[in-house]
Amino acid sequence: MLWALYQQDLNPLGNRLLSTVCAALPVFVLFWLLVPRRWLAPKAGLGGAIVALLVAWLAYKMPLGMACMAFVHGAAFGLMPVGWTIFNAMLLYNITVETGHFSLVRRSVAGLSADARIQAILIGFAFGAFLEGAAGGGTPVAICGAIMVGLGFDPFLAAVLCLIANTSPVAYGGLGTPLITLAGVTDIPAETLSIMAGHQLPLLSFVVPLYMIKCMSTWKQTWEVWPALLVSGGSFAVFQFTFATIHAYLPDVVLYPMTDVGGGIFSLVLTAIFLKFWKPKHEWHYTKAPQITPAEEEKELRAVEQLDFDPAHAKASAAPDLKHEPPLTLGNVSLAWAPYVIMSVLLLLTGLARQREQHGALHVGPLRSKYLIPIPLLDRQSQRDSQLQVEGREPQPEKAEFDFPWLTAPGSAVFVAALFSMLLLRTTPTQIARVVRRTFVQMKIPIPTIACMLGLSYVTRYAGLDATLGYAFAVTGMLYPFFAAILGWLGVFLTGTDAGSNALFGSLQKITATEIFKSGAFHHLGLLQAQTLICTANSTGGVMGKMIDAQSICVATAATHQLGKEADIFKAVIWHSIALAVIVGLITLVQAYIPPFTLLVPK
């Protein structure tokens, strides 16, 4: 059966206020299920998606079959490439843990300085950025928090510092997953979004190490290590800017998925070299590691298991027995880092291949490197409201094609790197089975969550709910660029991931930007520039909400033996989160209206 073309309606109930409330109902339900009801994220996402389907069908008169296929389309994108990338990044990480090589990676980082301030920079910020880029999904907070506790940090402080550090790198986490997701729901190329993010986040990346150290010490103690802060934050910021934007200058070189992975390593290496020539005048460190009783440890391990985070990671990292570990040598450290080097090289090669795909799919024997699969009942069957059509152009129905880049998806490169690493590290069949099982357990919540959030987002997009909300948000006028970042911050708090926030609000941001542009507010920007700026603000503002989402706080408390203190940690970081989100909002506002900062918005 063929459906007649579905025409979206900005005001399906005939009353602007009622239509806006109706369109916002899925988001309200999602918030209610996540926060007051405390449902697991996948169940809450599915509940919000069901409400979105009902609203689309009953209020917006979208055929039910078409609405269901919109959900399937979004969920499929959540599985490939987003879920595929996250799964394989965690698989690679688990291989290094299982074979004992991650301990060498950890020790090679922690052994660079005995000063607690320098350790916080190296582990919480630089190494955490590397883990965010390579795996994401709470890994940086969990691993870095456990390492810092093992080095003698106050557990509560370690949790807070890791949550603060895991902010500016998040937009490029999981090999660029948030920006890939944002591109999928807005149809703005990820490369363009990356350039815009690269013109905002490096400033924050430069400041975050300073912000961290001030939170753990006095201003005097902070300024005592200003050279190290300059080198670590400055090197990461420069690398982040370069990899995020290099394709604007060298079109055939697309490296943005490697921004955090490379930036973290770059910051680590430069800071380590710098520490060979410079030491703080007064070394500052914790003299006694916290003692965890067996009962407390058993309680922590049980809680971590409930979070689907492997307790062996936290246990091994939190209490390293240096007496029984082999000495660090160039050979064993190089071998430990080899899986990530292999991953980086393969990701670079697939990035180059994706550039060639822009001129058509590559051929691998009888197969093509990617396939565009039209979604039944949905492809070119939904059309935006006439008020949202571009003047002078014939209205075009919305495309609904599933892009299946089986060869050039970032996750495929990581999967091959994982296979090579299994051979290189001589992983046994028993270890492989354990690693695969562990990865499936760890991903049984994040991947369904992303799939449900993207399914919800696609329903709102093709039914027109996001258009109704965008039209309502447009009343904030010239101030909206500021609130765009705050909306992204709220989205991460709700969904637990920057990718989830982009899936939830990305299309809404684009529509709102279009409406405000029509009002004549953006005097120095074109339509595509306004859309790019506002949509990117959803991601760059959202990263500041990462430190207060439930998943991050629970993982932080588990890894640092702070179970039961979730509310205390939330109170400790909430104001830092708001302050940094406000900074992103102000940066967006300046780039929207004030020359020459408007030139930072890519065309």
Coordinates of C-alpha atoms in Angstrom, one line a residue:
M1 CA 0.0 0.0 0.0
L2 CA 1.3 3.5 -0.9
W3 CA 0.6 6.3 1.5
A4 CA -0.5 9.7 0.2
L5 CA 2.0 12.4 0.9
Y6 CA 1.8 13.5 4.5
Q7 CA 1.7 17.2 5.0
Q8 CA 3.1 18.4 8.3
D9 CA 1.1 21.1 10.2
L10 CA 2.7 23.6 12.6
N11 CA -0.6 24.0 14.5
P12 CA -2.6 20.7 14.3
L13 CA -4.9 21.5 17.2
G14 CA -5.8 25.0 15.9
N15 CA -4.4 26.6 19.0
R16 CA -0.7 27.6 19.2
L17 CA -0.3 27.0 22.9
L18 CA -2.1 23.6 22.9
S19 CA -0.2 22.4 19.8
T20 CA 3.1 23.4 21.5
V21 CA 2.2 21.5 24.7
C22 CA 1.2 18.5 22.6
A23 CA 4.5 18.6 20.6
A24 CA 6.5 18.8 23.9
L25 CA 4.7 15.9 25.5
P26 CA 7.2 13.2 24.5
V27 CA 10.0 15.3 26.0
F28 CA 8.0 15.9 29.2
V29 CA 7.3 12.2 29.5
L30 CA 11.0 11.4 28.9
F31 CA 12.0 13.8 31.7
W32 CA 9.4 12.4 34.0
L33 CA 10.4 8.8 33.5
L34 CA 14.1 9.6 33.8
V35 CA 14.1 11.9 36.8
P36 CA 11.1 11.5 39.2
R37 CA 10.4 7.9 38.2
R38 CA 14.1 6.9 37.8
W39 CA 13.6 4.5 35.0
L40 CA 16.6 3.1 33.1
A41 CA 17.5 5.2 30.1
P42 CA 16.4 2.6 27.5
K43 CA 13.0 2.2 29.0
A44 CA 12.5 5.9 29.4
G45 CA 13.6 6.5 25.8
L46 CA 11.2 3.8 24.6
G47 CA 8.4 5.3 26.7
G48 CA 9.0 8.8 25.2
A49 CA 9.1 7.2 21.7
I50 CA 5.7 5.6 22.3
V51 CA 4.2 8.9 23.4
A52 CA 5.8 10.5 20.3
L53 CA 4.2 7.8 18.1
L54 CA 0.8 8.4 19.6
V55 CA 1.0 12.2 19.3
A56 CA 2.1 11.9 15.7
W57 CA -0.7 9.5 14.9
L58 CA -3.6 11.0 16.9
A59 CA -2.8 14.7 17.0
Y60 CA -0.8 15.3 13.9
K61 CA -2.7 12.7 11.8
M62 CA 0.4 11.0 10.5
P63 CA -0.3 7.5 9.3
L64 CA 0.7 5.0 12.1
G65 CA 2.7 2.8 9.7
M66 CA 4.7 5.9 8.5
A67 CA 5.3 7.0 12.1
C68 CA 6.5 3.5 13.1
M69 CA 8.9 3.4 10.1
A70 CA 10.3 6.8 11.2
F71 CA 11.1 5.2 14.5
V72 CA 12.7 2.3 12.8
H73 CA 14.8 4.6 10.6
G74 CA 16.1 6.5 13.7
A75 CA 16.8 3.4 15.7
A76 CA 18.7 1.9 12.7
F77 CA 20.9 4.9 12.6
G78 CA 21.5 4.6 16.3
L79 CA 22.8 1.1 15.7
M80 CA 24.8 1.8 12.6
P81 CA 27.1 3.8 12.6
V82 CA 26.6 5.1 16.2
G83 CA 26.2 1.9 18.2
W84 CA 28.6 0.0 16.0
T85 CA 31.3 2.6 16.8
I86 CA 30.7 2.7 20.5
F87 CA 30.6 -1.1 20.8
N88 CA 33.9 -1.7 19.0
A89 CA 35.7 1.2 20.9
M90 CA 34.7 -0.5 24.2
L91 CA 35.7 -3.9 22.7
L92 CA 39.2 -2.6 21.9
Y93 CA 39.5 -1.1 25.4
N94 CA 38.4 -4.3 27.1
I95 CA 41.0 -6.3 25.1
T96 CA 43.8 -4.2 26.6
V97 CA 42.3 -4.6 30.1
E98 CA 41.9 -8.4 29.8
T99 CA 45.4 -8.9 28.6
G100 CA 46.9 -6.7 31.3
H101 CA 48.3 -4.1 28.9
F102 CA 46.0 -1.4 30.1
S103 CA 47.8 -1.5 33.5
L104 CA 51.0 -0.5 31.6
V105 CA 49.1 2.3 29.8
R106 CA 47.9 3.5 33.2
R107 CA 51.3 3.3 34.9
S108 CA 53.0 5.0 32.0
V109 CA 50.7 8.0 32.6
A110 CA 50.7 8.1 36.4
G111 CA 54.5 7.7 36.6
L112 CA 55.2 11.0 34.9
S113 CA 54.9 13.1 38.1
A114 CA 54.4 12.7 41.8
D115 CA 52.7 16.1 42.2
A116 CA 48.9 15.7 42.7
R117 CA 48.1 18.7 40.6
I118 CA 50.2 17.4 37.6
Q119 CA 48.6 14.0 38.0
A120 CA 45.2 15.5 37.9
I121 CA 46.0 17.2 34.6
L122 CA 47.7 14.2 33.1
I123 CA 45.1 11.6 34.2
G124 CA 41.8 13.5 34.6
F125 CA 42.2 15.8 31.6
A126 CA 44.7 14.5 29.0
F127 CA 44.2 10.7 29.6
G128 CA 40.5 11.2 30.2
A129 CA 40.2 13.0 26.8
F130 CA 42.0 10.1 25.1
L131 CA 39.6 7.6 26.7
E132 CA 36.6 9.7 25.8
G133 CA 37.7 9.8 22.2
A134 CA 38.5 6.1 22.1
A135 CA 35.6 4.6 24.0
G136 CA 33.3 7.2 25.7
G137 CA 30.2 5.8 27.5
G138 CA 31.4 6.8 31.0
T139 CA 34.8 5.2 30.6
P140 CA 36.9 8.3 31.3
V141 CA 35.2 9.1 34.6
A142 CA 35.3 5.5 35.7
I143 CA 38.9 4.7 34.8
C144 CA 40.5 8.0 35.6
G145 CA 38.6 8.3 38.9
A146 CA 39.7 4.8 40.0
I147 CA 43.3 5.6 39.0
M148 CA 43.3 8.9 41.0
V149 CA 42.0 7.2 44.1
G150 CA 44.7 4.6 43.8
L151 CA 47.3 7.4 43.6
G152 CA 46.0 8.8 46.9
F153 CA 43.4 11.4 45.9
D154 CA 40.5 12.0 48.2
P155 CA 37.7 9.9 46.6
F156 CA 35.1 12.6 46.6
L157 CA 37.5 15.1 45.0
A158 CA 38.6 12.5 42.4
A159 CA 35.0 12.0 41.3
V160 CA 34.4 15.8 41.1
L161 CA 37.6 16.5 39.2
C162 CA 37.0 13.7 36.6
L163 CA 33.4 14.9 36.0
I164 CA 34.7 18.5 35.4
A165 CA 37.5 17.2 33.1
N166 CA 35.1 15.1 31.0
T167 CA 33.4 18.1 29.4
S168 CA 35.1 19.9 26.5
P169 CA 36.3 16.6 24.8
V170 CA 32.8 15.0 24.9
A171 CA 31.6 16.5 21.5
Y172 CA 34.3 14.3 19.8
G173 CA 33.8 11.4 22.1
G174 CA 33.4 7.9 20.8
L175 CA 35.3 8.8 17.6
G176 CA 33.0 11.8 16.9
T177 CA 29.7 10.0 17.7
P178 CA 27.8 13.1 18.9
L179 CA 28.6 15.1 15.7
I180 CA 27.8 12.1 13.5
T181 CA 24.5 11.8 15.3
L182 CA 23.8 15.6 15.0
A183 CA 24.6 15.4 11.3
G184 CA 22.1 12.5 10.9
V185 CA 19.2 14.4 12.4
T186 CA 19.9 17.8 10.8
D187 CA 21.3 16.9 7.4
I188 CA 24.2 19.3 8.0
P189 CA 27.5 17.6 7.1
A190 CA 29.4 16.4 10.2
E191 CA 32.5 18.0 8.7
T192 CA 30.8 21.5 8.8
L193 CA 29.6 20.9 12.4
S194 CA 33.1 19.9 13.4
I195 CA 34.5 23.1 12.1
M196 CA 32.0 25.1 14.1
A197 CA 32.7 23.1 17.2
G198 CA 36.4 23.5 16.6
H199 CA 35.9 27.3 16.7
Q200 CA 34.3 27.1 20.2
L201 CA 35.6 24.2 22.2
P202 CA 39.4 24.9 22.1
L203 CA 38.9 28.0 24.3
L204 CA 37.2 25.8 26.9
S205 CA 39.8 23.1 26.5
F206 CA 42.5 25.6 27.3
V207 CA 40.6 26.7 30.5
V208 CA 39.4 23.4 31.9
P209 CA 42.8 22.2 33.3
L210 CA 43.1 25.5 35.2
Y211 CA 39.5 25.2 36.3
M212 CA 40.2 21.7 37.7
I213 CA 43.3 22.6 39.6
K214 CA 41.6 25.6 41.2
C215 CA 38.8 23.3 42.4
M216 CA 41.4 21.2 44.3
S217 CA 43.8 23.9 45.6
T218 CA 44.2 27.6 46.3
W219 CA 45.0 30.2 43.7
K220 CA 48.6 30.3 44.9
Q221 CA 49.0 26.6 44.5
T222 CA 47.3 26.7 41.1
W223 CA 49.6 29.4 39.8
E224 CA 52.6 27.4 41.0
V225 CA 51.9 24.9 38.1
W226 CA 50.8 27.5 35.5
P227 CA 53.5 26.3 33.0
A228 CA 52.2 22.8 33.1
L229 CA 48.6 24.1 32.7
L230 CA 49.7 26.2 29.7
V231 CA 51.4 23.2 28.0
S232 CA 48.7 20.6 28.7
G233 CA 45.7 22.8 28.0
G234 CA 47.3 24.7 25.2
S235 CA 48.6 21.7 23.4
F236 CA 45.2 20.0 23.6
A237 CA 43.4 23.1 22.4
V238 CA 45.7 23.5 19.4
F239 CA 45.4 19.9 18.5
Q240 CA 41.6 20.0 18.9
F241 CA 41.3 23.0 16.7
T242 CA 43.6 21.5 14.0
F243 CA 42.0 18.1 13.8
A244 CA 38.4 19.5 14.0
T245 CA 39.0 22.0 11.2
I246 CA 41.8 20.7 9.0
H247 CA 39.5 19.5 6.3
A248 CA 38.5 23.2 5.7
Y249 CA 42.0 23.8 4.5
L250 CA 42.9 20.3 3.2
P251 CA 39.6 18.9 1.8
D252 CA 40.9 15.4 1.4
V253 CA 42.1 15.1 5.0
V254 CA 39.2 14.5 7.4
L255 CA 40.5 13.8 10.9
Y256 CA 37.7 15.1 13.2
P257 CA 36.8 11.6 14.6
M258 CA 40.4 11.4 15.9
T259 CA 40.3 14.8 17.7
D260 CA 40.1 13.5 21.3
V261 CA 42.3 10.4 20.7
G262 CA 45.1 12.4 19.1
G263 CA 44.6 15.4 21.3
G264 CA 44.8 13.4 24.5
I265 CA 48.0 11.7 23.4
F266 CA 49.5 14.9 22.1
S267 CA 48.8 16.7 25.4
L268 CA 50.2 13.7 27.3
V269 CA 53.4 13.5 25.3
L270 CA 54.1 17.2 25.2
T271 CA 53.5 17.6 28.9
A272 CA 55.6 14.6 29.7
I273 CA 58.5 16.0 27.7
F274 CA 58.0 19.4 29.4
L275 CA 58.2 17.7 32.8
K276 CA 61.7 16.5 31.9
F277 CA 62.9 20.1 32.0
W278 CA 60.5 21.7 34.5
K279 CA 59.2 20.7 38.0
P280 CA 57.0 22.6 40.3
K281 CA 59.0 24.5 43.0
H282 CA 56.9 22.9 45.8
E283 CA 55.7 19.4 45.2
W284 CA 52.1 18.9 46.4
H285 CA 50.6 15.5 46.9
Y286 CA 48.5 13.3 49.2
T287 CA 50.6 11.4 51.6
K288 CA 48.2 8.6 52.4
A289 CA 45.9 6.6 50.1
P290 CA 42.4 6.2 51.4
Q291 CA 41.7 2.8 53.1
I292 CA 38.7 0.9 51.8
T293 CA 37.3 -1.8 54.1
P294 CA 36.4 -5.2 52.6
A295 CA 32.7 -4.5 53.3
E296 CA 32.8 -1.2 51.5
E297 CA 34.6 -2.7 48.6
E298 CA 32.1 -5.5 48.3
K299 CA 29.2 -3.0 48.4
E300 CA 30.9 -1.0 45.7
L301 CA 31.4 -4.0 43.5
R302 CA 27.8 -5.1 43.7
A303 CA 26.6 -1.5 42.9
V304 CA 29.0 -1.3 39.9
E305 CA 27.6 -4.6 38.5
Q306 CA 24.2 -3.0 38.6
L307 CA 25.5 -0.2 36.5
D308 CA 26.8 -2.7 34.0
F309 CA 30.3 -1.4 34.5
D310 CA 32.9 -4.1 34.9
P311 CA 33.9 -4.1 38.5
A312 CA 37.3 -5.6 37.6
H313 CA 38.3 -2.4 36.0
A314 CA 37.6 -0.2 39.0
K315 CA 39.1 -2.8 41.4
A316 CA 42.3 -3.3 39.4
S317 CA 42.8 0.4 38.8
A318 CA 41.9 1.6 42.2
A319 CA 44.4 -0.5 44.1
P320 CA 47.4 -1.3 41.9
D321 CA 50.1 -3.5 43.4
L322 CA 53.2 -1.9 42.0
K323 CA 55.4 -4.5 43.8
H324 CA 54.2 -7.3 41.6
E325 CA 54.0 -5.4 38.3
P326 CA 56.8 -5.6 35.7
P327 CA 59.0 -2.5 35.3
L328 CA 58.1 -0.1 32.5
T329 CA 60.2 -0.4 29.5
L330 CA 60.1 1.1 26.0
G331 CA 59.1 -2.3 24.7
N332 CA 56.2 -3.2 27.0
V333 CA 54.8 0.4 27.0
S334 CA 54.9 0.5 23.2
L335 CA 53.1 -2.8 23.0
A336 CA 50.5 -1.6 25.4
W337 CA 49.8 1.5 23.3
A338 CA 49.9 -0.4 20.0
P339 CA 46.2 -1.2 19.8
Y340 CA 45.4 2.5 19.9
V341 CA 48.1 3.3 17.4
I342 CA 46.6 0.7 15.0
M343 CA 43.1 2.2 15.6
S344 CA 44.4 5.7 14.8
V345 CA 46.0 4.6 11.6
L346 CA 42.9 2.7 10.4
L347 CA 40.6 5.5 11.3
L348 CA 42.8 7.9 9.2
L349 CA 42.6 5.5 6.2
T350 CA 38.8 5.2 6.5
G351 CA 38.5 8.9 6.7
L352 CA 40.3 9.3 3.4
A353 CA 38.1 6.6 1.9
R354 CA 35.0 8.5 3.1
Q355 CA 36.2 11.5 1.2
R356 CA 36.3 9.4 -2.0
E357 CA 32.8 8.2 -1.3
Q358 CA 31.4 11.7 -1.8
H359 CA 31.9 11.1 -5.5
G360 CA 30.3 7.7 -5.3
A361 CA 30.5 4.5 -3.4
L362 CA 33.8 2.6 -3.6
H363 CA 33.8 -0.9 -5.0
V364 CA 35.2 -3.9 -3.1
G365 CA 34.9 -6.7 -5.6
P366 CA 31.1 -7.2 -6.2
L367 CA 30.3 -5.1 -3.2
R368 CA 30.0 -1.3 -2.7
S369 CA 31.4 0.4 0.3
K370 CA 28.0 1.8 1.3
Y371 CA 24.4 1.4 0.4
L372 CA 21.5 3.9 0.5
I373 CA 18.4 2.0 1.5
P374 CA 15.0 3.8 1.1
I375 CA 12.8 3.4 4.1
P376 CA 9.4 1.9 3.1
L377 CA 6.4 4.0 3.7
L378 CA 8.5 7.0 4.7
D379 CA 11.0 8.0 2.0
R380 CA 9.7 11.2 0.2
Q381 CA 6.3 10.7 1.9
S382 CA 6.5 13.6 4.4
Q383 CA 6.6 17.3 3.6
R384 CA 7.3 20.2 5.8
D385 CA 4.6 22.8 6.6
S386 CA 4.4 25.5 3.9
Q387 CA 5.7 28.1 6.4
L388 CA 9.0 26.2 6.6
Q389 CA 9.6 25.9 2.9
V390 CA 12.2 28.0 1.2
E391 CA 10.7 30.8 -0.7
G392 CA 11.1 30.6 -4.5
R393 CA 11.7 26.8 -4.4
E394 CA 9.3 24.0 -5.2
P395 CA 8.4 22.1 -2.0
Q396 CA 10.4 18.9 -1.6
P397 CA 9.3 15.9 0.4
E398 CA 11.7 14.7 3.1
K399 CA 14.2 12.0 2.1
A400 CA 14.3 8.9 4.3
E401 CA 17.3 6.8 3.2
F402 CA 19.3 4.6 5.6
D403 CA 23.0 5.1 4.9
F404 CA 24.8 1.8 5.5
P405 CA 28.5 2.5 5.3
W406 CA 29.6 -1.0 6.3
L407 CA 33.2 -0.5 5.2
T408 CA 34.0 3.2 6.0
A409 CA 32.0 3.6 9.2
P410 CA 34.4 4.5 12.1
G411 CA 33.3 1.5 14.0
S412 CA 34.5 -0.8 11.2
A413 CA 38.0 0.6 11.5
V414 CA 38.0 0.1 15.2
F415 CA 36.7 -3.5 14.8
V416 CA 39.6 -4.4 12.5
A417 CA 41.9 -2.7 15.0
A418 CA 40.4 -5.0 17.7
L419 CA 41.1 -8.1 15.6
F420 CA 44.7 -7.0 15.0
S421 CA 45.1 -6.3 18.7
M422 CA 43.8 -9.8 19.6
L423 CA 46.6 -11.3 17.5
L424 CA 49.3 -8.8 18.6
L425 CA 48.5 -9.3 22.3
R426 CA 48.1 -13.0 21.9
T427 CA 44.6 -13.1 23.3
T428 CA 43.4 -16.7 24.0
P429 CA 40.0 -17.9 22.9
T430 CA 38.8 -17.9 26.6
Q431 CA 39.9 -14.3 26.9
I432 CA 38.2 -13.3 23.7
A433 CA 35.0 -14.9 24.8
R434 CA 35.2 -13.1 28.2
V435 CA 35.9 -9.7 26.4
V436 CA 33.0 -10.1 24.0
R437 CA 30.6 -11.0 26.8
R438 CA 31.8 -8.1 29.0
T439 CA 31.4 -5.7 26.1
F440 CA 27.9 -6.9 25.4
V441 CA 27.0 -6.5 29.1
Q442 CA 28.5 -3.0 29.2
M443 CA 26.6 -1.9 26.0
K444 CA 23.2 -3.4 26.8
I445 CA 22.1 0.0 28.2
P446 CA 24.0 2.7 26.2
I447 CA 23.2 1.3 22.7
P448 CA 19.5 0.7 23.2
T449 CA 19.3 4.1 24.8
I450 CA 20.8 5.8 21.8
A451 CA 18.6 3.7 19.4
C452 CA 15.4 4.7 21.3
M453 CA 16.4 8.4 21.5
L454 CA 17.2 8.5 17.8
G455 CA 13.9 6.7 17.1
L456 CA 12.0 9.3 19.1
S457 CA 13.9 12.1 17.4
Y458 CA 13.1 10.8 13.9
V459 CA 9.4 10.5 14.8
T460 CA 9.3 14.1 15.9
R461 CA 11.2 15.1 12.8
Y462 CA 9.1 13.4 10.2
A463 CA 5.8 14.1 11.9
G464 CA 6.5 17.7 12.5
L465 CA 6.5 17.9 16.3
D466 CA 10.0 19.5 16.2
A467 CA 8.7 22.1 13.8
T468 CA 6.0 23.1 16.2
L469 CA 8.5 23.4 19.1
G470 CA 11.0 25.3 16.9
Y471 CA 8.4 27.8 15.9
A472 CA 7.5 28.3 19.6
F473 CA 11.2 28.7 20.6
A474 CA 11.7 31.3 17.9
V475 CA 9.9 33.9 20.1
T476 CA 13.1 34.3 22.1
G477 CA 14.4 36.0 19.0
M478 CA 17.9 37.4 19.1
L479 CA 18.7 35.7 22.5
Y480 CA 18.1 32.2 21.2
P481 CA 21.7 31.5 20.3
F482 CA 22.4 31.6 24.1
F483 CA 19.5 29.4 24.9
A484 CA 20.4 27.0 22.2
A485 CA 23.5 26.0 24.3
I486 CA 21.4 25.7 27.4
L487 CA 18.9 23.5 25.6
G488 CA 21.7 21.2 24.6
W489 CA 22.9 21.2 28.3
L490 CA 19.4 20.1 29.4
G491 CA 19.4 17.4 26.7
V492 CA 22.5 15.8 28.0
F493 CA 21.2 15.9 31.6
L494 CA 18.1 14.1 30.4
T495 CA 19.6 11.6 28.1
G496 CA 23.0 11.0 29.6
T497 CA 25.0 11.5 26.4
D498 CA 25.8 14.3 24.0
A499 CA 24.7 12.1 21.1
G500 CA 21.4 11.5 22.8
S501 CA 20.9 15.3 23.3
N502 CA 21.7 15.9 19.6
A503 CA 19.3 13.2 18.6
L504 CA 16.6 14.7 20.8
F505 CA 17.0 18.4 20.0
G506 CA 19.1 18.6 16.9
S507 CA 16.3 19.0 14.4
L508 CA 14.5 21.4 16.7
Q509 CA 17.6 23.6 16.8
K510 CA 17.8 23.7 13.0
I511 CA 14.1 24.7 12.6
T512 CA 14.4 27.4 15.3
A513 CA 17.5 28.8 13.6
T514 CA 15.6 28.9 10.3
E515 CA 12.7 30.8 11.9
I516 CA 15.0 33.3 13.6
F517 CA 16.9 33.8 10.4
K518 CA 13.7 34.7 8.6
S519 CA 13.0 37.4 11.2
G520 CA 16.2 39.1 10.1
A521 CA 18.1 38.7 13.3
F522 CA 21.3 37.2 11.8
H523 CA 22.6 40.3 9.9
H524 CA 26.1 38.8 9.3
L525 CA 25.2 35.1 8.7
G526 CA 23.6 33.2 5.9
L527 CA 20.9 30.6 6.5
L528 CA 23.2 27.6 6.5
Q529 CA 25.6 29.5 8.8
A530 CA 22.9 30.2 11.3
Q531 CA 21.7 26.6 11.2
T532 CA 25.3 25.4 11.7
L533 CA 26.0 27.7 14.6
I534 CA 22.7 26.9 16.5
C535 CA 22.9 23.2 15.9
T536 CA 26.5 23.0 17.0
A537 CA 25.7 24.9 20.1
N538 CA 23.4 22.0 21.1
S539 CA 26.4 19.8 21.2
T540 CA 29.0 22.2 22.6
G541 CA 26.7 23.4 25.2
G542 CA 25.5 19.9 25.9
V543 CA 29.0 18.7 26.8
M544 CA 28.8 20.8 30.0
G545 CA 25.8 18.8 31.1
K546 CA 27.9 15.6 31.0
M547 CA 29.1 16.2 34.5
I548 CA 25.6 16.1 36.0
D549 CA 23.9 13.4 34.1
A550 CA 22.9 10.3 36.2
Q551 CA 25.1 7.9 34.3
S552 CA 28.3 9.9 34.8
I553 CA 27.6 10.5 38.5
C554 CA 26.7 6.9 39.3
V555 CA 29.9 5.6 37.5
A556 CA 32.0 8.2 39.3
T557 CA 30.7 7.2 42.7
A558 CA 31.1 3.5 42.0
A559 CA 34.7 3.9 40.7
T560 CA 35.8 6.1 43.6
H561 CA 34.0 4.2 46.4
Q562 CA 31.5 7.0 47.0
L563 CA 28.3 5.0 46.8
G564 CA 25.4 6.8 48.5
K565 CA 27.0 10.2 47.9
E566 CA 25.5 10.8 44.5
A567 CA 23.5 13.7 45.7
D568 CA 26.5 15.3 47.3
I569 CA 28.6 15.0 44.2
F570 CA 25.7 16.4 42.1
K571 CA 25.5 19.4 44.4
A572 CA 29.3 19.8 44.1
V573 CA 29.4 19.9 40.3
I574 CA 26.0 21.5 39.4
W575 CA 27.2 25.1 39.6
H576 CA 30.4 24.3 37.7
S577 CA 28.2 22.7 35.0
I578 CA 25.9 25.8 34.8
A579 CA 28.8 28.2 34.7
L580 CA 30.5 26.4 31.8
A581 CA 27.3 26.1 29.9
V582 CA 26.6 29.8 30.3
I583 CA 30.1 30.5 28.9
V584 CA 29.3 28.4 25.8
G585 CA 26.0 30.2 25.4
L586 CA 27.8 33.6 25.5
I587 CA 30.4 32.4 23.0
T588 CA 27.5 31.3 20.7
L589 CA 25.8 34.7 21.2
V590 CA 29.0 36.6 20.3
Q591 CA 29.6 34.5 17.2
A592 CA 26.1 35.0 16.0
Y593 CA 26.1 38.8 16.0
I594 CA 29.4 40.5 16.6
P595 CA 32.0 40.9 13.8
P596 CA 34.7 39.7 13.4
F597 CA 33.6 36.7 15.5
T598 CA 30.9 36.0 13.0
L599 CA 33.7 35.0 10.6
L600 CA 34.3 31.9 12.7
V601 CA 31.0 30.4 11.5
P602 CA 31.7 28.2 8.5
K603 CA 29.9 28.8 5.2

